[in-house]
């Protein structure tokens, strides 16, 4: 990348962030007219309009938003590369954007962060805890932790292990409603579920000697596993949750596992990440540090 193209990107990013040629020009030491001409030359070179100009505030077009995202990614990698070379390969720097489900983040990722931040003081972390599956490229995410079978894609992946799910309820709920002994018993129970797009109100259960995806009546649904866990603790129904998520609750008797011989439910956990040609050193350091520790969390 030539110095002029990198400079054009940096100026454009300040225009996009501030919404003003004059404000961006003051930051980078250019006049408003020079800043506007730079963006115009950039648009002419690309053959598309990047900015909609108005008397109040500049607004990016769809092409401008795409250019902003790619420019931020390219310049971020460029800055990180130069910092790594200047500081030595053992001292990676830069920001890592991470997407993780709420339960896995709370129970397996967050407890590991103090050691990681002490080991890599030059790395900044941008965390998003959500049970929704994010598009790493669209969300400009470096690493995501995902449960279940991976679809074919250009993403790279590290397998962390298998996680078993269990059906659990509070002792108070089971005292009021009884303990289910078979898949058919679920018809008279309140079940807790999820409301995000990929969720389905079916549980894989053995019935009549064969495995079936049994539809359950979900009285309350939520958008993350941590909320479902709290609903179960409050005695509001049966929840189907990952074993690592409820391990302490089971050990302390706050939740009780039921239908263990009926539920057949486990799935793989992967760390997925971008970087087809070159994985940034900061991302490689994060994965190398976290992988063995997360595998221990899932055991």
PDB file of C-alpha atoms in Angstrom:
ATOM      1  CA  UNK A   1       0.000   0.000   0.000  1.00  0.00           C
ATOM      2  CA  UNK A   2       1.456   3.363  -1.014  1.00  0.00           C
ATOM      3  CA  UNK A   3       1.852   6.116   1.569  1.00  0.00           C
ATOM      4  CA  UNK A   4      -0.625   8.299  -0.364  1.00  0.00           C
ATOM      5  CA  UNK A   5      -3.360   5.641  -0.320  1.00  0.00           C
ATOM      6  CA  UNK A   6      -2.863   5.036   3.390  1.00  0.00           C
ATOM      7  CA  UNK A   7      -3.035   8.784   4.016  1.00  0.00           C
ATOM      8  CA  UNK A   8      -6.211   9.075   1.949  1.00  0.00           C
ATOM      9  CA  UNK A   9      -7.772   6.329   4.065  1.00  0.00           C
ATOM     10  CA  UNK A  10      -6.787   7.989   7.319  1.00  0.00           C
ATOM     11  CA  UNK A  11      -8.190  11.365   6.256  1.00  0.00           C
ATOM     12  CA  UNK A  12     -11.393   9.741   5.000  1.00  0.00           C
ATOM     13  CA  UNK A  13     -11.842   7.912   8.325  1.00  0.00           C
ATOM     14  CA  UNK A  14     -11.609  11.205  10.221  1.00  0.00           C
ATOM     15  CA  UNK A  15     -14.175  12.752   7.855  1.00  0.00           C
ATOM     16  CA  UNK A  16     -16.473   9.762   8.413  1.00  0.00           C
ATOM     17  CA  UNK A  17     -16.044   9.910  12.197  1.00  0.00           C
ATOM     18  CA  UNK A  18     -16.508  13.678  12.544  1.00  0.00           C
ATOM     19  CA  UNK A  19     -19.010  14.253   9.753  1.00  0.00           C
ATOM     20  CA  UNK A  20     -17.249  17.421   8.677  1.00  0.00           C
ATOM     21  CA  UNK A  21     -14.473  18.395   6.263  1.00  0.00           C
ATOM     22  CA  UNK A  22     -13.416  21.309   8.447  1.00  0.00           C
ATOM     23  CA  UNK A  23     -13.287  19.298  11.700  1.00  0.00           C
ATOM     24  CA  UNK A  24     -11.373  16.468  10.031  1.00  0.00           C
ATOM     25  CA  UNK A  25      -9.031  18.972   8.374  1.00  0.00           C
ATOM     26  CA  UNK A  26      -8.194  20.574  11.721  1.00  0.00           C
ATOM     27  CA  UNK A  27      -7.262  17.186  13.140  1.00  0.00           C
ATOM     28  CA  UNK A  28      -4.945  16.236  10.289  1.00  0.00           C
ATOM     29  CA  UNK A  29      -3.545  19.690   9.590  1.00  0.00           C
ATOM     30  CA  UNK A  30      -5.356  20.420   6.320  1.00  0.00           C
ATOM     31  CA  UNK A  31      -7.718  23.169   5.210  1.00  0.00           C
ATOM     32  CA  UNK A  32     -11.414  22.282   4.749  1.00  0.00           C
ATOM     33  CA  UNK A  33     -11.138  22.740   0.977  1.00  0.00           C
ATOM     34  CA  UNK A  34      -8.060  20.503   0.744  1.00  0.00           C
ATOM     35  CA  UNK A  35      -9.819  17.843   2.790  1.00  0.00           C
ATOM     36  CA  UNK A  36     -12.896  17.994   0.563  1.00  0.00           C
ATOM     37  CA  UNK A  37     -10.740  17.783  -2.573  1.00  0.00           C
ATOM     38  CA  UNK A  38      -8.926  14.736  -1.192  1.00  0.00           C
ATOM     39  CA  UNK A  39     -12.228  12.919  -0.680  1.00  0.00           C
ATOM     40  CA  UNK A  40     -13.384  13.969  -4.155  1.00  0.00           C
ATOM     41  CA  UNK A  41     -10.169  12.588  -5.717  1.00  0.00           C
ATOM     42  CA  UNK A  42     -10.697   9.368  -3.766  1.00  0.00           C
ATOM     43  CA  UNK A  43     -14.247   9.081  -5.112  1.00  0.00           C
ATOM     44  CA  UNK A  44     -13.035   9.718  -8.664  1.00  0.00           C
ATOM     45  CA  UNK A  45     -10.362   7.044  -8.334  1.00  0.00           C
ATOM     46  CA  UNK A  46     -12.872   4.501  -7.034  1.00  0.00           C
ATOM     47  CA  UNK A  47     -15.648   5.524  -9.388  1.00  0.00           C
ATOM     48  CA  UNK A  48     -18.284   5.731  -6.646  1.00  0.00           C
ATOM     49  CA  UNK A  49     -19.678   8.388  -4.328  1.00  0.00           C
ATOM     50  CA  UNK A  50     -18.550   7.822  -0.750  1.00  0.00           C
ATOM     51  CA  UNK A  51     -20.088  10.843   0.966  1.00  0.00           C
ATOM     52  CA  UNK A  52     -23.431  12.589   0.664  1.00  0.00           C
ATOM     53  CA  UNK A  53     -22.775  16.296   1.210  1.00  0.00           C
ATOM     54  CA  UNK A  54     -25.281  18.563   2.950  1.00  0.00           C
ATOM     55  CA  UNK A  55     -25.211  21.918   4.698  1.00  0.00           C
ATOM     56  CA  UNK A  56     -25.469  20.310   8.148  1.00  0.00           C
ATOM     57  CA  UNK A  57     -23.493  17.089   8.277  1.00  0.00           C
ATOM     58  CA  UNK A  58     -21.824  14.702   5.881  1.00  0.00           C
ATOM     59  CA  UNK A  59     -23.344  11.235   5.569  1.00  0.00           C
ATOM     60  CA  UNK A  60     -21.678   8.123   4.177  1.00  0.00           C
ATOM     61  CA  UNK A  61     -23.255   6.282   1.284  1.00  0.00           C
ATOM     62  CA  UNK A  62     -23.480   2.467   1.341  1.00  0.00           C
ATOM     63  CA  UNK A  63     -20.200   2.398  -0.617  1.00  0.00           C
ATOM     64  CA  UNK A  64     -18.716   4.830   1.889  1.00  0.00           C
ATOM     65  CA  UNK A  65     -19.682   2.578   4.799  1.00  0.00           C
ATOM     66  CA  UNK A  66     -18.050  -0.389   3.078  1.00  0.00           C
ATOM     67  CA  UNK A  67     -14.900   1.622   2.358  1.00  0.00           C
ATOM     68  CA  UNK A  68     -14.805   2.808   5.987  1.00  0.00           C
ATOM     69  CA  UNK A  69     -15.017  -0.742   7.315  1.00  0.00           C
ATOM     70  CA  UNK A  70     -12.298  -2.061   5.004  1.00  0.00           C
ATOM     71  CA  UNK A  71     -10.059   0.952   5.610  1.00  0.00           C
ATOM     72  CA  UNK A  72     -10.319   0.556   9.389  1.00  0.00           C
ATOM     73  CA  UNK A  73      -9.419  -3.119   9.097  1.00  0.00           C
ATOM     74  CA  UNK A  74      -6.496  -2.538   6.736  1.00  0.00           C
ATOM     75  CA  UNK A  75      -5.026   0.342   8.710  1.00  0.00           C
ATOM     76  CA  UNK A  76      -5.516  -1.509  11.978  1.00  0.00           C
ATOM     77  CA  UNK A  77      -3.529  -4.457  10.649  1.00  0.00           C
ATOM     78  CA  UNK A  78      -0.892  -2.108   9.237  1.00  0.00           C
ATOM     79  CA  UNK A  79      -0.485  -0.267  12.542  1.00  0.00           C
ATOM     80  CA  UNK A  80      -0.392  -3.529  14.495  1.00  0.00           C
ATOM     81  CA  UNK A  81       2.196  -5.031  12.137  1.00  0.00           C
ATOM     82  CA  UNK A  82       4.506  -2.040  12.453  1.00  0.00           C
ATOM     83  CA  UNK A  83       4.085  -2.013  16.228  1.00  0.00           C
ATOM     84  CA  UNK A  84       4.867  -5.718  16.423  1.00  0.00           C
ATOM     85  CA  UNK A  85       7.979  -5.393  14.272  1.00  0.00           C
ATOM     86  CA  UNK A  86       9.160  -2.344  16.210  1.00  0.00           C
ATOM     87  CA  UNK A  87       8.424  -3.876  19.604  1.00  0.00           C
ATOM     88  CA  UNK A  88       9.424  -7.442  18.863  1.00  0.00           C
ATOM     89  CA  UNK A  89       7.290 -10.468  18.062  1.00  0.00           C
ATOM     90  CA  UNK A  90       6.935 -11.296  21.767  1.00  0.00           C
ATOM     91  CA  UNK A  91       5.060  -8.073  22.466  1.00  0.00           C
ATOM     92  CA  UNK A  92       1.943  -8.027  20.250  1.00  0.00           C
ATOM     93  CA  UNK A  93      -0.203  -4.909  20.311  1.00  0.00           C
ATOM     94  CA  UNK A  94      -3.526  -3.754  18.937  1.00  0.00           C
ATOM     95  CA  UNK A  95      -7.221  -4.420  19.521  1.00  0.00           C
ATOM     96  CA  UNK A  96      -8.895  -7.846  19.382  1.00  0.00           C
ATOM     97  CA  UNK A  97     -12.656  -7.785  18.794  1.00  0.00           C
ATOM     98  CA  UNK A  98     -14.292 -10.849  20.361  1.00  0.00           C
ATOM     99  CA  UNK A  99     -17.832 -12.225  20.153  1.00  0.00           C
ATOM    100  CA  UNK A 100     -18.904 -14.843  22.685  1.00  0.00           C
ATOM    101  CA  UNK A 101     -22.164 -16.198  24.067  1.00  0.00           C
ATOM    102  CA  UNK A 102     -23.219 -14.819  27.436  1.00  0.00           C
ATOM    103  CA  UNK A 103     -22.780 -18.117  29.377  1.00  0.00           C
ATOM    104  CA  UNK A 104     -19.499 -19.107  27.743  1.00  0.00           C
ATOM    105  CA  UNK A 105     -18.179 -15.591  28.128  1.00  0.00           C
ATOM    106  CA  UNK A 106     -19.108 -15.331  31.780  1.00  0.00           C
ATOM    107  CA  UNK A 107     -17.980 -18.808  32.861  1.00  0.00           C
ATOM    108  CA  UNK A 108     -15.067 -19.663  30.540  1.00  0.00           C
ATOM    109  CA  UNK A 109     -13.684 -16.457  29.014  1.00  0.00           C
ATOM    110  CA  UNK A 110     -13.947 -13.637  31.546  1.00  0.00           C
ATOM    111  CA  UNK A 111     -12.184 -15.563  34.369  1.00  0.00           C
ATOM    112  CA  UNK A 112      -9.169 -15.987  32.054  1.00  0.00           C
ATOM    113  CA  UNK A 113      -8.808 -12.320  31.125  1.00  0.00           C
ATOM    114  CA  UNK A 114      -6.793 -11.113  34.156  1.00  0.00           C
ATOM    115  CA  UNK A 115      -3.911 -13.476  33.340  1.00  0.00           C
ATOM    116  CA  UNK A 116      -4.106 -12.639  29.640  1.00  0.00           C
ATOM    117  CA  UNK A 117      -4.061  -8.870  30.125  1.00  0.00           C
ATOM    118  CA  UNK A 118      -1.099  -9.161  32.468  1.00  0.00           C
ATOM    119  CA  UNK A 119       0.782 -11.318  29.950  1.00  0.00           C
ATOM    120  CA  UNK A 120      -0.020  -9.008  26.994  1.00  0.00           C
ATOM    121  CA  UNK A 121      -0.287  -5.415  28.249  1.00  0.00           C
ATOM    122  CA  UNK A 122      -0.171  -4.020  24.707  1.00  0.00           C
ATOM    123  CA  UNK A 123      -3.373  -5.765  23.600  1.00  0.00           C
ATOM    124  CA  UNK A 124      -6.791  -4.142  23.982  1.00  0.00           C
ATOM    125  CA  UNK A 125      -9.955  -6.259  24.079  1.00  0.00           C
ATOM    126  CA  UNK A 126     -13.332  -5.287  22.608  1.00  0.00           C
ATOM    127  CA  UNK A 127     -15.881  -7.803  23.960  1.00  0.00           C
ATOM    128  CA  UNK A 128     -19.407  -8.464  22.722  1.00  0.00           C
ATOM    129  CA  UNK A 129     -21.427 -10.965  24.744  1.00  0.00           C
ATOM    130  CA  UNK A 130     -24.390 -12.211  22.732  1.00  0.00           C
ATOM    131  CA  UNK A 131     -26.008 -15.568  22.039  1.00  0.00           C
ATOM    132  CA  UNK A 132     -26.657 -14.469  18.445  1.00  0.00           C
ATOM    133  CA  UNK A 133     -24.268 -15.739  15.765  1.00  0.00           C
ATOM    134  CA  UNK A 134     -22.437 -12.755  14.284  1.00  0.00           C
ATOM    135  CA  UNK A 135     -20.923 -12.345  10.831  1.00  0.00           C
ATOM    136  CA  UNK A 136     -17.253 -11.828  11.652  1.00  0.00           C
ATOM    137  CA  UNK A 137     -16.588  -9.732   8.566  1.00  0.00           C
ATOM    138  CA  UNK A 138     -19.682  -7.552   8.823  1.00  0.00           C
ATOM    139  CA  UNK A 139     -19.170  -7.010  12.564  1.00  0.00           C
ATOM    140  CA  UNK A 140     -15.392  -6.516  12.157  1.00  0.00           C
ATOM    141  CA  UNK A 141     -14.839  -9.305  14.707  1.00  0.00           C
ATOM    142  CA  UNK A 142     -11.483 -11.080  15.055  1.00  0.00           C
ATOM    143  CA  UNK A 143     -12.504 -14.113  17.124  1.00  0.00           C
ATOM    144  CA  UNK A 144     -15.878 -15.685  17.919  1.00  0.00           C
ATOM    145  CA  UNK A 145     -16.709 -18.700  20.065  1.00  0.00           C
ATOM    146  CA  UNK A 146     -19.422 -20.896  18.571  1.00  0.00           C
ATOM    147  CA  UNK A 147     -21.303 -24.011  19.643  1.00  0.00           C
ATOM    148  CA  UNK A 148     -22.532 -26.600  17.180  1.00  0.00           C
ATOM    149  CA  UNK A 149     -21.517 -27.789  13.753  1.00  0.00           C
ATOM    150  CA  UNK A 150     -19.651 -25.217  11.701  1.00  0.00           C
ATOM    151  CA  UNK A 151     -20.943 -24.347   8.269  1.00  0.00           C
ATOM    152  CA  UNK A 152     -18.503 -24.306   5.395  1.00  0.00           C
ATOM    153  CA  UNK A 153     -16.879 -20.917   5.182  1.00  0.00           C
ATOM    154  CA  UNK A 154     -13.599 -19.137   4.723  1.00  0.00           C
ATOM    155  CA  UNK A 155     -13.181 -18.873   8.493  1.00  0.00           C
ATOM    156  CA  UNK A 156     -10.443 -20.667  10.392  1.00  0.00           C
ATOM    157  CA  UNK A 157     -11.343 -22.673  13.496  1.00  0.00           C
ATOM    158  CA  UNK A 158      -9.815 -24.257  16.586  1.00  0.00           C
ATOM    159  CA  UNK A 159     -11.812 -27.016  18.273  1.00  0.00           C
ATOM    160  CA  UNK A 160     -12.010 -26.470  22.032  1.00  0.00           C
ATOM    161  CA  UNK A 161     -14.000 -29.543  23.011  1.00  0.00           C
ATOM    162  CA  UNK A 162     -17.470 -31.003  23.458  1.00  0.00           C
ATOM    163  CA  UNK A 163     -20.094 -29.653  25.792  1.00  0.00           C
ATOM    164  CA  UNK A 164     -22.948 -31.689  27.186  1.00  0.00           C
ATOM    165  CA  UNK A 165     -26.327 -30.129  27.816  1.00  0.00           C
ATOM    166  CA  UNK A 166     -28.583 -31.048  30.713  1.00  0.00           C
ATOM    167  CA  UNK A 167     -32.214 -30.445  31.589  1.00  0.00           C
ATOM    168  CA  UNK A 168     -32.341 -28.802  35.005  1.00  0.00           C
ATOM    169  CA  UNK A 169     -34.814 -27.288  37.446  1.00  0.00           C
ATOM    170  CA  UNK A 170     -34.789 -25.895  40.944  1.00  0.00           C
ATOM    171  CA  UNK A 171     -35.690 -28.171  43.871  1.00  0.00           C
ATOM    172  CA  UNK A 172     -38.688 -25.902  44.550  1.00  0.00           C
ATOM    173  CA  UNK A 173     -40.037 -26.370  41.027  1.00  0.00           C
ATOM    174  CA  UNK A 174     -39.651 -30.162  41.190  1.00  0.00           C
ATOM    175  CA  UNK A 175     -41.385 -30.257  44.564  1.00  0.00           C
ATOM    176  CA  UNK A 176     -44.363 -28.363  43.123  1.00  0.00           C
ATOM    177  CA  UNK A 177     -44.561 -29.987  39.700  1.00  0.00           C
ATOM    178  CA  UNK A 178     -42.950 -33.372  40.193  1.00  0.00           C
ATOM    179  CA  UNK A 179     -39.849 -34.851  38.592  1.00  0.00           C
ATOM    180  CA  UNK A 180     -40.228 -35.905  34.934  1.00  0.00           C
ATOM    181  CA  UNK A 181     -39.304 -39.533  34.353  1.00  0.00           C
ATOM    182  CA  UNK A 182     -39.802 -39.771  30.591  1.00  0.00           C
ATOM    183  CA  UNK A 183     -39.958 -37.570  27.507  1.00  0.00           C
ATOM    184  CA  UNK A 184     -43.754 -37.800  27.576  1.00  0.00           C
ATOM    185  CA  UNK A 185     -43.791 -36.212  31.054  1.00  0.00           C
ATOM    186  CA  UNK A 186     -42.617 -32.918  29.567  1.00  0.00           C
ATOM    187  CA  UNK A 187     -46.152 -32.268  28.334  1.00  0.00           C
ATOM    188  CA  UNK A 188     -47.200 -31.317  31.863  1.00  0.00           C
ATOM    189  CA  UNK A 189     -44.144 -29.182  32.620  1.00  0.00           C
ATOM    190  CA  UNK A 190     -43.185 -25.574  31.970  1.00  0.00           C
ATOM    191  CA  UNK A 191     -40.094 -25.409  29.763  1.00  0.00           C
ATOM    192  CA  UNK A 192     -37.725 -22.496  29.292  1.00  0.00           C
ATOM    193  CA  UNK A 193     -36.346 -21.654  25.877  1.00  0.00           C
ATOM    194  CA  UNK A 194     -34.694 -19.097  23.628  1.00  0.00           C
ATOM    195  CA  UNK A 195     -36.054 -16.452  21.291  1.00  0.00           C
ATOM    196  CA  UNK A 196     -33.113 -15.767  18.988  1.00  0.00           C
ATOM    197  CA  UNK A 197     -33.400 -16.605  15.307  1.00  0.00           C
ATOM    198  CA  UNK A 198     -31.544 -19.915  15.220  1.00  0.00           C
ATOM    199  CA  UNK A 199     -33.300 -21.337  18.293  1.00  0.00           C
ATOM    200  CA  UNK A 200     -35.914 -24.057  17.948  1.00  0.00           C
ATOM    201  CA  UNK A 201     -38.224 -25.303  20.707  1.00  0.00           C
ATOM    202  CA  UNK A 202     -37.153 -28.931  20.237  1.00  0.00           C
ATOM    203  CA  UNK A 203     -35.051 -31.091  22.548  1.00  0.00           C
ATOM    204  CA  UNK A 204     -33.245 -34.274  21.372  1.00  0.00           C
ATOM    205  CA  UNK A 205     -34.755 -37.009  23.571  1.00  0.00           C
ATOM    206  CA  UNK A 206     -34.891 -40.794  23.518  1.00  0.00           C
ATOM    207  CA  UNK A 207     -38.439 -42.075  23.240  1.00  0.00           C
ATOM    208  CA  UNK A 208     -39.502 -45.640  22.523  1.00  0.00           C
ATOM    209  CA  UNK A 209     -35.899 -46.681  22.013  1.00  0.00           C
ATOM    210  CA  UNK A 210     -35.102 -44.069  19.382  1.00  0.00           C
ATOM    211  CA  UNK A 211     -33.831 -40.497  19.356  1.00  0.00           C
ATOM    212  CA  UNK A 212     -36.336 -37.844  18.342  1.00  0.00           C
ATOM    213  CA  UNK A 213     -36.370 -34.058  18.299  1.00  0.00           C
ATOM    214  CA  UNK A 214     -39.286 -33.481  20.635  1.00  0.00           C
ATOM    215  CA  UNK A 215     -41.112 -30.178  20.492  1.00  0.00           C
ATOM    216  CA  UNK A 216     -41.562 -28.662  23.939  1.00  0.00           C
ATOM    217  CA  UNK A 217     -43.977 -26.034  25.183  1.00  0.00           C
ATOM    218  CA  UNK A 218     -41.819 -23.057  26.186  1.00  0.00           C
ATOM    219  CA  UNK A 219     -43.708 -20.896  28.643  1.00  0.00           C
ATOM    220  CA  UNK A 220     -40.899 -18.323  28.924  1.00  0.00           C
ATOM    221  CA  UNK A 221     -38.191 -17.600  26.347  1.00  0.00           C
ATOM    222  CA  UNK A 222     -35.139 -15.354  26.597  1.00  0.00           C
ATOM    223  CA  UNK A 223     -32.298 -14.206  24.380  1.00  0.00           C
ATOM    224  CA  UNK A 224     -29.378 -15.706  26.322  1.00  0.00           C
ATOM    225  CA  UNK A 225     -28.478 -18.721  28.425  1.00  0.00           C
ATOM    226  CA  UNK A 226     -27.646 -16.743  31.541  1.00  0.00           C
ATOM    227  CA  UNK A 227     -31.195 -15.430  31.722  1.00  0.00           C
ATOM    228  CA  UNK A 228     -32.600 -18.939  31.221  1.00  0.00           C
ATOM    229  CA  UNK A 229     -30.361 -20.136  34.064  1.00  0.00           C
ATOM    230  CA  UNK A 230     -31.763 -17.469  36.385  1.00  0.00           C
ATOM    231  CA  UNK A 231     -35.316 -18.359  35.369  1.00  0.00           C
ATOM    232  CA  UNK A 232     -34.620 -21.970  36.296  1.00  0.00           C
ATOM    233  CA  UNK A 233     -33.114 -20.916  39.625  1.00  0.00           C
ATOM    234  CA  UNK A 234     -36.290 -18.942  40.333  1.00  0.00           C
ATOM    235  CA  UNK A 235     -38.366 -22.085  39.907  1.00  0.00           C
ATOM    236  CA  UNK A 236     -40.064 -21.023  36.689  1.00  0.00           C
ATOM    237  CA  UNK A 237     -39.475 -24.192  34.709  1.00  0.00           C
ATOM    238  CA  UNK A 238     -37.121 -26.712  33.147  1.00  0.00           C
ATOM    239  CA  UNK A 239     -34.105 -25.312  31.322  1.00  0.00           C
ATOM    240  CA  UNK A 240     -31.772 -27.049  28.855  1.00  0.00           C
ATOM    241  CA  UNK A 241     -28.310 -25.628  29.495  1.00  0.00           C
ATOM    242  CA  UNK A 242     -24.643 -26.421  28.918  1.00  0.00           C
ATOM    243  CA  UNK A 243     -22.987 -28.396  31.695  1.00  0.00           C
ATOM    244  CA  UNK A 244     -20.155 -25.884  32.176  1.00  0.00           C
ATOM    245  CA  UNK A 245     -22.799 -23.203  32.664  1.00  0.00           C
ATOM    246  CA  UNK A 246     -24.587 -24.917  35.573  1.00  0.00           C
ATOM    247  CA  UNK A 247     -21.768 -26.982  37.084  1.00  0.00           C
ATOM    248  CA  UNK A 248     -21.621 -24.957  40.301  1.00  0.00           C
ATOM    249  CA  UNK A 249     -25.421 -24.823  40.606  1.00  0.00           C
ATOM    250  CA  UNK A 250     -25.603 -28.614  40.385  1.00  0.00           C
ATOM    251  CA  UNK A 251     -22.788 -29.074  42.902  1.00  0.00           C
ATOM    252  CA  UNK A 252     -24.434 -26.711  45.389  1.00  0.00           C
ATOM    253  CA  UNK A 253     -27.915 -28.162  44.908  1.00  0.00           C
ATOM    254  CA  UNK A 254     -29.433 -24.956  43.524  1.00  0.00           C
ATOM    255  CA  UNK A 255     -30.390 -26.878  40.386  1.00  0.00           C
ATOM    256  CA  UNK A 256     -31.156 -30.562  39.876  1.00  0.00           C
ATOM    257  CA  UNK A 257     -30.493 -32.470  36.661  1.00  0.00           C
ATOM    258  CA  UNK A 258     -33.393 -34.575  35.322  1.00  0.00           C
ATOM    259  CA  UNK A 259     -33.916 -36.973  32.414  1.00  0.00           C
ATOM    260  CA  UNK A 260     -30.174 -37.677  32.185  1.00  0.00           C
ATOM    261  CA  UNK A 261     -30.869 -41.082  30.586  1.00  0.00           C
ATOM    262  CA  UNK A 262     -33.299 -39.548  28.088  1.00  0.00           C
ATOM    263  CA  UNK A 263     -31.536 -36.391  26.885  1.00  0.00           C
ATOM    264  CA  UNK A 264     -28.869 -37.080  24.244  1.00  0.00           C
ATOM    265  CA  UNK A 265     -27.418 -33.659  23.676  1.00  0.00           C
ATOM    266  CA  UNK A 266     -23.849 -32.536  23.131  1.00  0.00           C
ATOM    267  CA  UNK A 267     -22.094 -30.283  20.657  1.00  0.00           C
ATOM    268  CA  UNK A 268     -18.668 -29.015  19.787  1.00  0.00           C
ATOM    269  CA  UNK A 269     -17.285 -25.628  20.769  1.00  0.00           C
ATOM    270  CA  UNK A 270     -14.920 -23.846  18.383  1.00  0.00           C
ATOM    271  CA  UNK A 271     -12.998 -20.614  18.300  1.00  0.00           C
ATOM    272  CA  UNK A 272     -13.428 -19.214  14.794  1.00  0.00           C
ATOM    273  CA  UNK A 273     -11.370 -16.373  13.415  1.00  0.00           C
ATOM    274  CA  UNK A 274     -10.427 -14.474  10.292  1.00  0.00           C
ATOM    275  CA  UNK A 275      -7.084 -14.054   8.612  1.00  0.00           C
ATOM    276  CA  UNK A 276      -6.817 -16.229   5.530  1.00  0.00           C
ATOM    277  CA  UNK A 277      -3.451 -14.940   4.365  1.00  0.00           C
ATOM    278  CA  UNK A 278      -2.002 -13.881   7.715  1.00  0.00           C
ATOM    279  CA  UNK A 279      -3.420 -14.248  11.190  1.00  0.00           C
ATOM    280  CA  UNK A 280      -2.463 -11.089  13.136  1.00  0.00           C
ATOM    281  CA  UNK A 281       0.083 -11.768  15.836  1.00  0.00           C
ATOM    282  CA  UNK A 282      -2.213 -10.384  18.517  1.00  0.00           C
ATOM    283  CA  UNK A 283      -4.950 -12.872  17.511  1.00  0.00           C
ATOM    284  CA  UNK A 284      -2.493 -15.767  17.435  1.00  0.00           C
ATOM    285  CA  UNK A 285      -1.251 -14.825  20.917  1.00  0.00           C
ATOM    286  CA  UNK A 286      -4.845 -14.707  22.192  1.00  0.00           C
ATOM    287  CA  UNK A 287      -5.710 -18.113  20.749  1.00  0.00           C
ATOM    288  CA  UNK A 288      -2.505 -19.741  21.974  1.00  0.00           C
ATOM    289  CA  UNK A 289      -3.106 -18.414  25.473  1.00  0.00           C
ATOM    290  CA  UNK A 290      -6.825 -19.192  25.682  1.00  0.00           C
ATOM    291  CA  UNK A 291      -7.169 -22.549  23.907  1.00  0.00           C
ATOM    292  CA  UNK A 292      -5.710 -24.884  26.567  1.00  0.00           C
ATOM    293  CA  UNK A 293      -7.406 -22.977  29.384  1.00  0.00           C
ATOM    294  CA  UNK A 294     -10.813 -23.065  27.678  1.00  0.00           C
ATOM    295  CA  UNK A 295     -10.449 -26.766  27.003  1.00  0.00           C
ATOM    296  CA  UNK A 296      -9.954 -27.259  30.724  1.00  0.00           C
ATOM    297  CA  UNK A 297     -13.121 -25.237  31.408  1.00  0.00           C
ATOM    298  CA  UNK A 298     -15.166 -27.600  29.232  1.00  0.00           C
ATOM    299  CA  UNK A 299     -13.927 -30.788  30.921  1.00  0.00           C
TER     300      UNK A 299
END
